[in-house]
Amino acid sequence: MCGIVGVVGTTDAPSILLEGLKRLEYRGYDSAGIAIVGTDGQKVVKEKGKIRNLEAAIDWDAMAGTCGIAHTRWATHGAPNQINAHPHQAGKVALVHNGIIENYAALKVQLGKKGHKFLSETDSEVLTHLVEDFYEGDLVHAVQKALGVVEGAFGIAVTHADEPDLIVGARRGSPLVVGVGDGVNYLGSDVAAIMAHTRQVIYLDDGEMVILRPEGINTINIRNEAVTKEIQEITWDLGQIQKGGYEHFMLKEIFEQPQTIRDSFRGRILAESGDAKLGGIQLTDWELRNIRRIIILACGTSWHAGLVGEYLLEEYAHIPVEV
Ligand code: GLU
């Protein structure tokens, strides 16, 4: 599963973000990226594969700044590659997104007609352009307007180069937690990402937003109404949090299976249109119909999963499969 980290109010922002991403590594991801809003604009670095690839690609001097957002992606729309990795940028807006934007295709057409140019295949980049399209000097309002138009699930964190001490977060269907610090505030999709820095957290609910600035945080909803939230104290340690209250990881993973399966279907099995969308597999109907043999290459757990795939593919597609 994918992850979000955000921090505002410290010159350590780049290293805090990177360390936060590493805390989320245990959830699995295919690429990672970071955006820092500095005094001379916004810088984005993103890489396919492991966080260490991202770390190696960062020019730390160029990444100086006190506010930033970071992401580990688990692709639903578009191949797992560097261009599709988050943060996405549109003009001066940078955005990271967990989840799926269901009406992204229609929005992409509308925005395209207005002159927006897209680089990636993702639904998330469309949301980024939508925010930019609504931007009139106030990022909070632009995000609210954009979220009023999108359908689907999201946890997002958004920054703007002209508002360097601000992160706007929002959620619907994807978790987001705020870490309350002293002059520094944090955002994460998982408490593990931020709890090394603060134990005071606010769990956002669906439809809620957070405005993070160094001097404080403000919780509102998408309709711009104030929302009063309770600050909770984390009493667990990091190991316990990563184990989600289970005694050990294997038990946790067993109980997580339904959610893991739901997450991996998300955006891929399109129940409404009776279709499946697999990022990276771009075969025509003709090519699909002419497949004579399938080889699944895998190792370890994925080899076991591949054996199940062999049975399913042979049964439903009547094509010989070897693992
Ligand atoms: N749907 C988005 C994408 O494919 C976000 C995936 C995620 O949740 O990491 O880029």
XYZ file of N, CA and C in Angstrom, residues 24-270:
741
model
N 7.287 3.820 6.163
C 6.113 3.270 5.481
C 6.489 2.169 4.504
N 7.810 1.927 4.411
C 8.310 0.988 3.407
C 7.704 -0.400 3.563
N 7.431 -0.778 4.813
C 6.936 -2.132 5.064
C 5.598 -2.380 4.369
N 4.933 -1.299 3.903
C 3.630 -1.472 3.263
C 3.739 -1.829 1.780
N 4.917 -1.705 1.215
C 5.063 -2.022 -0.211
C 4.744 -0.822 -1.085
N 5.451 -0.689 -2.205
C 5.272 0.455 -3.106
C 6.105 0.180 -4.352
N 5.894 0.981 -5.393
C 6.672 0.739 -6.616
C 7.551 1.920 -7.004
N 7.328 3.085 -6.398
C 8.148 4.256 -6.708
C 7.977 5.245 -5.557
N 8.834 6.267 -5.536
C 8.759 7.216 -4.427
C 9.188 8.594 -4.911
N 8.690 9.631 -4.226
C 9.047 10.985 -4.638
C 8.867 11.984 -3.521
N 9.449 13.165 -3.746
C 9.463 14.194 -2.707
C 9.369 15.570 -3.383
N 8.640 16.490 -2.760
C 8.589 17.881 -3.239
C 8.920 18.789 -2.066
N 9.832 19.732 -2.292
C 10.195 20.704 -1.261
C 9.888 22.108 -1.787
N 9.169 22.881 -0.952
C 8.913 24.271 -1.328
C 9.995 25.105 -0.661
N 10.876 25.657 -1.478
C 11.962 26.480 -0.940
C 11.727 27.943 -1.254
N 12.685 28.770 -0.893
C 12.523 30.200 -1.160
C 12.593 30.501 -2.658
N 13.278 29.616 -3.400
C 13.354 29.840 -4.849
C 12.500 28.832 -5.611
N 11.305 28.622 -5.131
C 10.365 27.767 -5.860
C 10.284 26.356 -5.309
N 9.629 25.505 -6.072
C 9.330 24.151 -5.614
C 10.158 23.139 -6.399
N 10.786 22.200 -5.682
C 11.608 21.194 -6.370
C 11.002 19.813 -6.162
N 10.958 19.041 -7.210
C 10.410 17.683 -7.125
C 11.462 16.692 -7.607
N 11.648 15.632 -6.825
C 12.499 14.519 -7.265
C 11.684 13.252 -7.070
N 11.674 12.384 -8.077
C 10.972 11.116 -7.924
C 11.697 10.033 -8.702
N 11.595 8.814 -8.211
C 12.317 7.699 -8.829
C 11.481 6.436 -8.769
N 11.675 5.599 -9.745
C 11.069 4.281 -9.747
C 11.796 3.403 -8.726
N 11.096 2.444 -8.160
C 11.753 1.467 -7.294
C 11.937 1.967 -5.876
N 13.014 1.522 -5.274
C 13.212 1.699 -3.830
C 13.474 3.144 -3.404
N 13.206 3.422 -2.143
C 13.442 4.757 -1.587
C 14.935 5.108 -1.667
N 15.779 4.087 -1.617
C 17.213 4.398 -1.727
C 17.548 4.966 -3.112
N 16.784 4.609 -4.135
C 16.991 5.212 -5.466
C 16.663 6.701 -5.399
N 15.565 7.022 -4.697
C 15.163 8.420 -4.537
C 16.241 9.178 -3.764
N 16.693 8.557 -2.690
C 17.703 9.181 -1.825
C 18.956 9.498 -2.640
N 19.354 8.565 -3.499
C 20.562 8.756 -4.307
C 20.382 9.868 -5.336
N 19.137 10.101 -5.745
C 18.885 11.094 -6.797
C 18.759 12.514 -6.243
N 18.658 12.627 -4.915
C 18.425 13.953 -4.327
C 19.724 14.751 -4.232
N 19.663 15.976 -4.721
C 20.756 16.929 -4.510
C 20.361 17.743 -3.280
N 20.955 17.402 -2.135
C 20.473 17.925 -0.852
C 20.563 19.443 -0.767
N 21.596 20.026 -1.397
C 21.714 21.497 -1.347
C 20.561 22.148 -2.102
N 20.227 21.545 -3.249
C 19.144 22.111 -4.059
C 17.793 21.905 -3.389
N 17.694 20.903 -2.510
C 16.410 20.578 -1.889
C 16.177 21.350 -0.590
N 16.923 22.424 -0.368
C 16.744 23.155 0.897
C 15.359 23.801 0.941
N 14.723 23.730 2.108
C 13.389 24.299 2.275
C 12.803 23.808 3.585
N 11.745 24.447 4.045
C 11.195 24.094 5.356
C 9.821 23.439 5.257
N 9.396 23.140 4.050
C 8.050 22.578 3.876
C 8.092 21.583 2.729
N 7.465 20.435 2.906
C 7.478 19.485 1.796
C 6.510 18.333 1.983
N 6.305 17.614 0.882
C 5.446 16.439 0.889
C 6.169 15.303 0.168
N 5.833 14.059 0.536
C 6.502 12.917 -0.085
C 5.523 11.765 -0.214
N 5.870 10.792 -1.057
C 4.899 9.745 -1.401
C 5.584 8.445 -1.767
N 4.997 7.332 -1.377
C 5.327 6.051 -1.988
C 4.081 5.607 -2.735
N 4.262 5.212 -3.987
C 3.111 4.920 -4.856
C 2.898 3.428 -5.023
N 1.653 3.050 -5.081
C 1.305 1.717 -5.523
C 0.363 1.918 -6.689
N 0.903 1.772 -7.887
C 0.205 2.183 -9.107
C -1.165 1.542 -9.251
N -2.146 2.364 -9.566
C -3.432 1.838 -10.025
C -3.681 2.290 -11.465
N -3.292 3.526 -11.800
C -3.547 4.066 -13.132
C -2.226 4.451 -13.776
N -1.752 3.595 -14.663
C -0.475 3.882 -15.319
C 0.629 3.026 -14.722
N 1.605 2.729 -15.559
C 2.703 1.841 -15.182
C 3.489 2.384 -13.992
N 4.130 1.480 -13.240
C 5.002 1.947 -12.168
C 6.316 2.473 -12.756
N 6.371 3.748 -13.063
C 7.617 4.308 -13.605
C 7.853 5.706 -13.017
N 8.947 6.324 -13.460
C 9.359 7.590 -12.843
C 8.356 8.711 -13.128
N 7.856 8.772 -14.343
C 6.932 9.865 -14.704
C 5.607 9.756 -13.949
N 5.140 8.520 -13.756
C 3.866 8.339 -13.056
C 4.000 8.465 -11.539
N 5.243 8.450 -11.039
C 5.446 8.576 -9.591
C 4.958 9.944 -9.116
N 4.611 10.032 -7.848
C 4.179 11.297 -7.249
C 5.383 11.925 -6.546
N 5.425 13.196 -6.218
C 4.418 14.228 -6.438
C 4.235 14.564 -7.924
N 2.975 14.905 -8.258
C 2.693 15.444 -9.576
C 2.703 16.960 -9.462
N 3.016 17.605 -10.580
C 3.066 19.062 -10.587
C 2.191 19.616 -11.697
N 1.543 20.729 -11.405
C 0.838 21.484 -12.438
C 1.121 22.938 -12.107
N 1.882 23.605 -12.962
C 2.287 24.971 -12.644
C 3.018 24.982 -11.312
N 2.507 25.747 -10.355
C 3.169 25.871 -9.058
C 2.581 24.942 -8.001
N 1.655 24.074 -8.412
C 1.022 23.140 -7.472
C 1.785 21.810 -7.486
N 2.026 21.239 -6.295
C 2.534 19.861 -6.209
C 1.559 19.069 -5.354
N 1.345 17.808 -5.727
C 0.317 17.014 -5.038
C 0.732 15.551 -4.955
N 0.477 14.946 -3.795
C 0.611 13.491 -3.659
C -0.761 12.933 -3.323
N -1.022 11.733 -3.820
C -2.380 11.178 -3.728
C -2.328 9.677 -3.473
N -3.082 9.231 -2.489
C -3.366 7.809 -2.315
C -4.807 7.587 -2.720
N -5.066 6.546 -3.470
C -6.448 6.231 -3.832
C -6.660 6.325 -5.321
N -7.916 6.487 -5.725
C -8.222 6.606 -7.154
C -9.259 7.687 -7.392
N -9.069 8.406 -8.497
C -10.055 9.398 -8.929
C -10.862 8.737 -10.044
N -12.121 8.420 -9.742
C -12.899 7.623 -10.692
C -13.252 8.393 -11.961
N -13.529 9.686 -11.839
C -13.942 10.441 -13.032
C -12.774 11.196 -13.678
N -11.575 10.630 -13.534
C -10.400 11.361 -14.034
C -10.398 11.505 -15.554
N -10.943 10.504 -16.255
C -10.865 10.543 -17.725
C -11.663 11.730 -18.263
N -12.885 11.912 -17.738
C -13.721 13.030 -18.196
C -13.073 14.363 -17.812
N -12.526 14.436 -16.609
C -11.884 15.678 -16.159
C -10.662 15.994 -17.010
N -9.942 14.940 -17.401
C -8.729 15.133 -18.212
C -9.095 15.758 -19.556
N -10.187 15.293 -20.143
C -10.630 15.851 -21.426
C -10.984 17.333 -21.250
N -11.786 17.623 -20.195
C -12.194 19.025 -19.957
C -10.979 19.933 -19.736
N -10.051 19.458 -18.906
C -8.875 20.282 -18.607
C -7.976 20.427 -19.834
N -7.906 19.369 -20.615
C -7.123 19.404 -21.852
C -7.632 20.498 -22.784
N -8.965 20.619 -22.847
C -9.557 21.654 -23.718
C -9.203 23.050 -23.234
N -8.937 23.158 -21.925
C -8.562 24.465 -21.379
C -7.058 24.706 -21.478
N -6.338 23.771 -22.079
C -4.914 23.991 -22.327
C -3.983 23.269 -21.363
N -4.532 22.487 -20.429
C -3.643 21.752 -19.505
C -2.951 20.620 -20.263
N -1.645 20.476 -20.007
C -0.864 19.428 -20.666
C -0.471 18.379 -19.622
N -0.695 17.127 -19.940
C -0.431 16.056 -18.980
C 0.812 15.266 -19.371
N 1.612 14.901 -18.380
C 2.829 14.142 -18.648
C 2.645 12.664 -18.332
N 1.814 12.369 -17.335
C 1.721 10.990 -16.843
C 0.414 10.349 -17.281
N 0.297 9.064 -16.927
C -0.948 8.332 -17.243
C -1.873 8.306 -16.023
N -1.519 9.020 -14.963
C -2.227 8.819 -13.698
C -3.487 9.664 -13.565
N -4.379 9.162 -12.718
C -5.561 9.906 -12.293
C -5.126 11.071 -11.380
N -4.044 10.849 -10.630
C -3.593 11.839 -9.639
C -3.122 13.136 -10.303
N -2.483 13.016 -11.461
C -2.020 14.223 -12.145
C -3.219 15.080 -12.581
N -4.323 14.419 -12.913
C -5.529 15.160 -13.301
C -6.026 15.996 -12.116
N -6.023 15.393 -10.938
C -6.434 16.148 -9.740
C -5.497 17.341 -9.507
N -4.216 17.139 -9.747
C -3.245 18.222 -9.572
C -3.578 19.401 -10.500
N -3.889 19.092 -11.747
C -4.243 20.152 -12.701
C -5.565 20.811 -12.334
N -6.467 20.024 -11.766
C -7.760 20.584 -11.360
C -7.546 21.629 -10.257
N -6.669 21.309 -9.315
C -6.366 22.268 -8.246
C -5.761 23.532 -8.857
N -4.834 23.336 -9.781
C -4.201 24.500 -10.411
C -5.235 25.345 -11.159
N -6.159 24.653 -11.808
C -7.178 25.347 -12.586
C -8.050 26.236 -11.687
N -8.308 25.771 -10.473
C -9.165 26.526 -9.549
C -8.370 27.565 -8.751
N -7.040 27.531 -8.848
C -6.221 28.385 -7.986
C -6.339 29.865 -8.356
N -6.736 30.639 -7.339
C -6.791 32.098 -7.539
C -6.126 32.784 -6.356
N -4.964 32.289 -5.947
C -4.239 32.915 -4.852
C -4.489 32.287 -3.487
N -5.329 31.239 -3.420
C -5.628 30.607 -2.129
C -5.713 29.087 -2.325
N -4.662 28.393 -1.857
C -4.587 26.951 -2.097
C -5.728 26.187 -1.431
N -6.109 26.618 -0.219
C -7.172 25.900 0.503
C -8.448 25.909 -0.329
N -8.825 27.078 -0.834
C -10.054 27.160 -1.628
C -9.953 26.372 -2.923
N -8.777 26.417 -3.540
C -8.598 25.677 -4.797
C -8.773 24.174 -4.562
N -8.210 23.667 -3.450
C -8.344 22.233 -3.145
C -9.815 21.904 -2.867
N -10.482 22.775 -2.113
C -11.902 22.528 -1.817
C -12.731 22.460 -3.097
N -12.470 23.393 -3.993
C -13.245 23.398 -5.245
C -12.956 22.128 -6.049
N -11.690 21.752 -6.105
C -11.326 20.549 -6.878
C -11.976 19.305 -6.276
N -11.968 19.212 -4.949
C -12.524 18.018 -4.308
C -14.043 17.977 -4.438
N -14.634 19.126 -4.672
C -16.073 19.165 -4.920
C -16.435 18.542 -6.259
N -15.475 18.415 -7.131
C -15.744 17.944 -8.490
C -15.342 16.472 -8.667
N -14.356 16.008 -7.882
C -13.858 14.646 -8.132
C -14.712 13.591 -7.436
N -14.773 12.419 -8.088
C -15.401 11.243 -7.484
C -14.292 10.248 -7.203
N -14.468 9.466 -6.138
C -13.467 8.446 -5.867
C -12.905 8.562 -4.465
N -11.782 7.896 -4.262
C -11.175 7.828 -2.931
C -9.853 8.588 -2.956
N -9.603 9.309 -1.878
C -8.317 10.007 -1.842
C -7.864 10.295 -0.413
N -6.544 10.276 -0.265
C -5.856 10.967 0.802
C -4.866 11.823 0.037
N -4.846 13.129 0.271
C -3.925 13.966 -0.513
C -3.163 14.936 0.388
N -2.025 15.375 -0.111
C -1.289 16.485 0.485
C -0.860 17.377 -0.674
N -1.086 18.690 -0.520
C -0.871 19.619 -1.631
C -0.058 20.821 -1.156
N 0.863 21.285 -2.015
C 1.616 22.509 -1.724
C 1.572 23.439 -2.944
N 1.948 24.693 -2.711
C 1.993 25.670 -3.803
C 3.237 26.532 -3.620
N 3.966 26.749 -4.704
C 5.248 27.470 -4.621
C 5.075 28.888 -4.072
N 3.912 29.503 -4.275
C 3.703 30.869 -3.785
C 3.245 30.920 -2.337
N 2.967 29.740 -1.733
C 2.544 29.704 -0.321
C 3.473 28.723 0.402
N 4.738 29.154 0.610
C 5.789 28.205 0.988
C 5.665 27.595 2.392
N 4.815 28.124 3.240
C 4.702 27.561 4.582
C 3.358 26.890 4.795
N 2.890 26.212 3.790
C 1.536 25.657 3.858
C 1.465 24.282 3.192
N 0.815 23.350 3.923
C 0.420 22.069 3.307
C -1.081 21.933 3.516
N -1.779 21.588 2.478
C -3.207 21.311 2.608
C -3.404 19.805 2.460
N -4.049 19.192 3.451
C -4.328 17.756 3.402
C -5.828 17.525 3.373
N -6.248 16.411 2.790
C -7.676 16.077 2.775
C -7.835 14.585 2.584
N -8.955 14.061 3.085
C -9.184 12.626 2.881
C -10.642 12.284 2.603
N -10.790 11.250 1.817
C -12.070 10.562 1.660
C -11.735 9.126 1.287
N -11.884 8.245 2.235
C -11.646 6.827 1.946
C -10.210 6.349 2.102
N -9.245 7.258 2.228
C -7.849 6.868 2.450
C -7.354 7.569 3.709
N -6.704 6.862 4.610
C -6.372 7.449 5.902
C -5.381 8.615 5.842
N -5.527 9.541 6.791
C -4.609 10.678 6.910
C -4.574 11.098 8.377
N -3.367 11.244 8.895
C -3.232 11.608 10.302
C -2.295 12.819 10.413
N -2.661 13.723 11.306
C -1.903 14.959 11.496
C -1.058 14.801 12.759
N 0.210 15.204 12.697
C 1.063 15.191 13.872
C 1.268 16.623 14.345
N 0.906 16.874 15.589
C 0.969 18.240 16.111
C 2.291 18.416 16.848
N 3.113 19.342 16.390
C 4.402 19.584 17.027
C 4.480 21.002 17.565
N 5.703 21.440 17.838
C 5.917 22.770 18.392
C 6.687 23.578 17.351
N 5.968 24.362 16.556
C 6.604 25.106 15.476
C 6.841 24.278 14.222
N 6.602 22.972 14.342
C 6.734 22.055 13.201
C 5.507 21.153 13.225
N 4.853 20.991 12.103
C 3.693 20.102 12.067
C 3.837 19.078 10.950
N 3.148 17.953 11.139
C 3.388 16.781 10.299
C 2.079 16.215 9.752
N 2.231 15.475 8.659
C 1.091 14.799 8.062
C 1.557 13.413 7.632
N 0.703 12.411 7.794
C 1.078 11.071 7.339
C -0.147 10.266 6.984
N 0.045 9.268 6.115
C -1.067 8.371 5.823
C -1.125 7.285 6.896
N -0.118 7.260 7.729
C 0.015 6.209 8.727
C 0.804 6.854 9.869
N 0.400 6.584 11.078
C 1.044 7.228 12.216
C 2.532 6.852 12.305
N 2.887 5.690 11.747
C 4.289 5.261 11.778
C 5.205 6.274 11.083
N 4.657 7.014 10.112
C 5.476 7.953 9.332
C 5.912 9.164 10.141
N 5.175 9.499 11.198
C 5.433 10.766 11.893
C 5.721 10.614 13.383
N 5.497 9.428 13.924
C 5.543 9.314 15.385
C 6.936 9.405 15.989
N 7.976 9.398 15.140
C 9.314 9.626 15.687
C 9.445 11.080 16.138
N 8.564 11.956 15.665
C 8.694 13.391 15.932
C 7.656 13.937 16.897
N 6.482 13.331 16.916
C 5.468 13.809 17.853
C 4.522 12.673 18.214
N 4.003 12.764 19.421
C 3.064 11.744 19.889
C 1.639 12.285 19.926
N 1.508 13.568 19.566
C 0.188 14.210 19.576
C -0.385 14.131 18.165
N -1.461 13.411 18.004
C -1.979 13.235 16.641
C -3.478 13.504 16.546
N -3.894 13.832 15.342
C -5.315 14.010 15.038
C -5.630 13.128 13.843
N -6.573 12.221 14.016
C -6.980 11.367 12.895
C -8.099 12.066 12.133
N -7.859 12.342 10.867
C -8.901 12.979 10.062
C -9.962 11.948 9.681
N -11.206 12.412 9.561
C -12.289 11.555 9.076
C -12.603 11.929 7.630
N -13.414 11.074 7.003
C -13.764 11.328 5.597
C -14.417 12.696 5.434
N -14.014 13.402 4.392
C -14.585 14.715 4.102
C -13.874 15.845 4.834
N -12.887 15.483 5.641
C -12.185 16.524 6.413
C -10.877 16.935 5.738
N -10.468 18.147 6.098
C -9.226 18.714 5.551
C -8.396 19.281 6.682
N -7.116 19.435 6.427
C -6.259 20.088 7.414
C -5.383 21.118 6.721
N -5.224 22.251 7.382
C -4.328 23.301 6.903
C -3.141 23.288 7.866
N -1.984 22.922 7.359
C -0.802 22.844 8.223
C 0.112 24.022 7.935
N 0.448 24.749 8.986
C 1.453 25.801 8.907
C 2.396 25.600 10.088
N 3.578 26.227 10.067
C 4.494 26.024 11.188
C 3.855 26.420 12.525
N 3.087 27.503 12.518
C 2.545 28.001 13.786
C 1.318 27.239 14.266
N 0.773 26.378 13.458
C -0.375 25.627 13.956
C -1.143 24.927 12.865
N -2.156 24.177 13.306
C -2.971 23.453 12.332
C -4.429 23.848 12.509
N -5.157 23.671 11.427
C -6.545 24.069 11.405
C -7.333 22.966 10.707
N -8.365 22.436 11.356
C -9.152 21.391 10.689
C -10.479 21.975 10.206
N -10.796 21.681 8.970
C -12.028 22.167 8.349
C -12.607 21.022 7.522
N -13.705 21.283 6.851
C -14.170 20.266 5.908
C -14.162 20.830 4.490
N -14.579 19.988 3.559
C -14.467 20.364 2.152
C -15.377 21.551 1.839
N -16.443 21.725 2.672
C -17.349 22.879 2.473
C -16.843 24.130 3.205
N -15.638 24.079 3.715
C -14.979 25.197 4.398
C -15.580 25.513 5.761
N -16.233 24.532 6.408
C -16.729 24.738 7.772
C -15.667 24.260 8.754
N -15.528 24.966 9.878
C -14.552 24.560 10.893
C -14.983 23.229 11.502
N -14.010 22.367 11.781
C -14.303 21.072 12.401
C -13.422 20.969 13.648
N -14.029 20.684 14.775
C -13.247 20.556 16.004
C -12.801 19.107 16.166
N -11.512 18.917 16.304
C -10.975 17.562 16.411
C -10.232 17.416 17.734
N -10.222 16.193 18.208
C -9.540 15.914 19.466
C -8.093 15.486 19.173
N -7.156 16.042 19.943
C -5.763 15.593 19.808
C -5.592 14.341 20.662
N -5.078 13.294 20.051
C -4.883 12.049 20.793
C -3.396 11.819 21.033
N -3.119 11.174 22.135
C -1.726 10.887 22.495
C -1.414 9.437 22.124
N -0.333 9.252 21.399
C 0.039 7.870 21.061
C 0.846 7.293 22.210
N 0.412 6.169 22.691
C 1.144 5.556 23.794
C 1.889 4.306 23.331
N 1.625 3.877 22.094
C 2.311 2.696 21.575
C 3.702 3.077 21.088
N 4.564 2.068 20.970
C 5.843 2.369 20.339
C 5.772 1.989 18.854
N 6.816 2.347 18.139
C 6.804 2.193 16.689
C 6.612 0.727 16.268
N 7.312 -0.155 16.948
C 7.206 -1.581 16.616
C 5.765 -2.046 16.743
N 5.107 -1.623 17.846
C 3.720 -2.035 18.059
C 2.802 -1.461 16.990
N 3.081 -0.191 16.617
C 2.220 0.436 15.610
C 2.356 -0.287 14.290
N 3.604 -0.599 13.930
C 3.790 -1.279 12.646
C 3.132 -2.642 12.665
N 3.044 -3.237 13.863
C 2.373 -4.534 13.961
C 0.865 -4.353 14.171
N 0.405 -3.095 14.187
C -1.031 -2.808 14.231
C -1.758 -3.439 15.412
N -1.061 -3.626 16.543
C -1.723 -4.192 17.715
C -1.675 -5.720 17.743
N -1.181 -6.340 16.647
C -1.064 -7.806 16.657
C 0.243 -8.197 17.318
N 0.274 -9.454 17.756
C 1.453 -9.898 18.484
C 2.684 -10.011 17.585
N 2.480 -10.413 16.369
C 3.596 -10.470 15.437
C 3.118 -10.209 14.013
N 4.097 -9.972 13.114
C 3.766 -9.546 11.749
C 2.956 -10.595 10.985
N 3.265 -11.875 11.224
C 2.559 -12.879 10.423
C 1.058 -12.844 10.736
N 0.745 -12.693 12.020
C -0.660 -12.632 12.423
C -1.334 -11.415 11.786
N -0.600 -10.305 11.814
C -1.153 -9.078 11.228
C -1.436 -9.285 9.734
N -0.483 -9.894 9.060
C -0.654 -10.071 7.618
C -1.813 -11.018 7.307
N -1.995 -12.020 8.156
C -3.125 -12.936 7.929
C -4.434 -12.155 8.044
N -4.545 -11.336 9.091
C -5.796 -10.590 9.277
C -5.967 -9.457 8.273
N -4.862 -9.039 7.689
C -4.946 -7.959 6.691
C -5.313 -8.452 5.304
N -5.394 -9.760 5.122
C -5.604 -10.270 3.759
C -6.818 -9.665 3.055
N -7.986 -9.587 3.729
C -9.135 -8.996 3.002
C -8.847 -7.572 2.526
N -8.225 -6.761 3.391
C -7.944 -5.368 3.023
C -6.878 -5.312 1.918
N -5.873 -6.189 2.031
C -4.809 -6.209 1.023
C -5.386 -6.555 -0.346
N -6.310 -7.504 -0.354
C -6.921 -7.895 -1.637
C -7.776 -6.747 -2.169
N -8.557 -6.112 -1.268
C -9.354 -4.950 -1.702
C -8.447 -3.872 -2.282
N -7.315 -3.599 -1.593
C -6.392 -2.543 -2.049
C -5.794 -2.869 -3.409
N -5.468 -4.150 -3.615
C -4.817 -4.444 -4.892
C -5.833 -4.484 -6.037
N -7.111 -4.660 -5.720
C -8.158 -4.584 -6.752
C -8.534 -3.140 -7.050
N -8.265 -2.254 -6.099
C -8.734 -0.876 -6.193
C -8.215 -0.225 -7.477
N -9.145 0.259 -8.265
C -8.745 0.906 -9.510
C -8.426 -0.076 -10.631
N -8.346 -1.363 -10.311
C -7.995 -2.349 -11.340
C -9.225 -3.143 -11.777
N -10.059 -3.526 -10.804
C -11.300 -4.226 -11.139
C -12.387 -3.163 -11.185
N -12.925 -2.914 -12.362
C -13.916 -1.852 -12.510
C -15.290 -2.505 -12.597
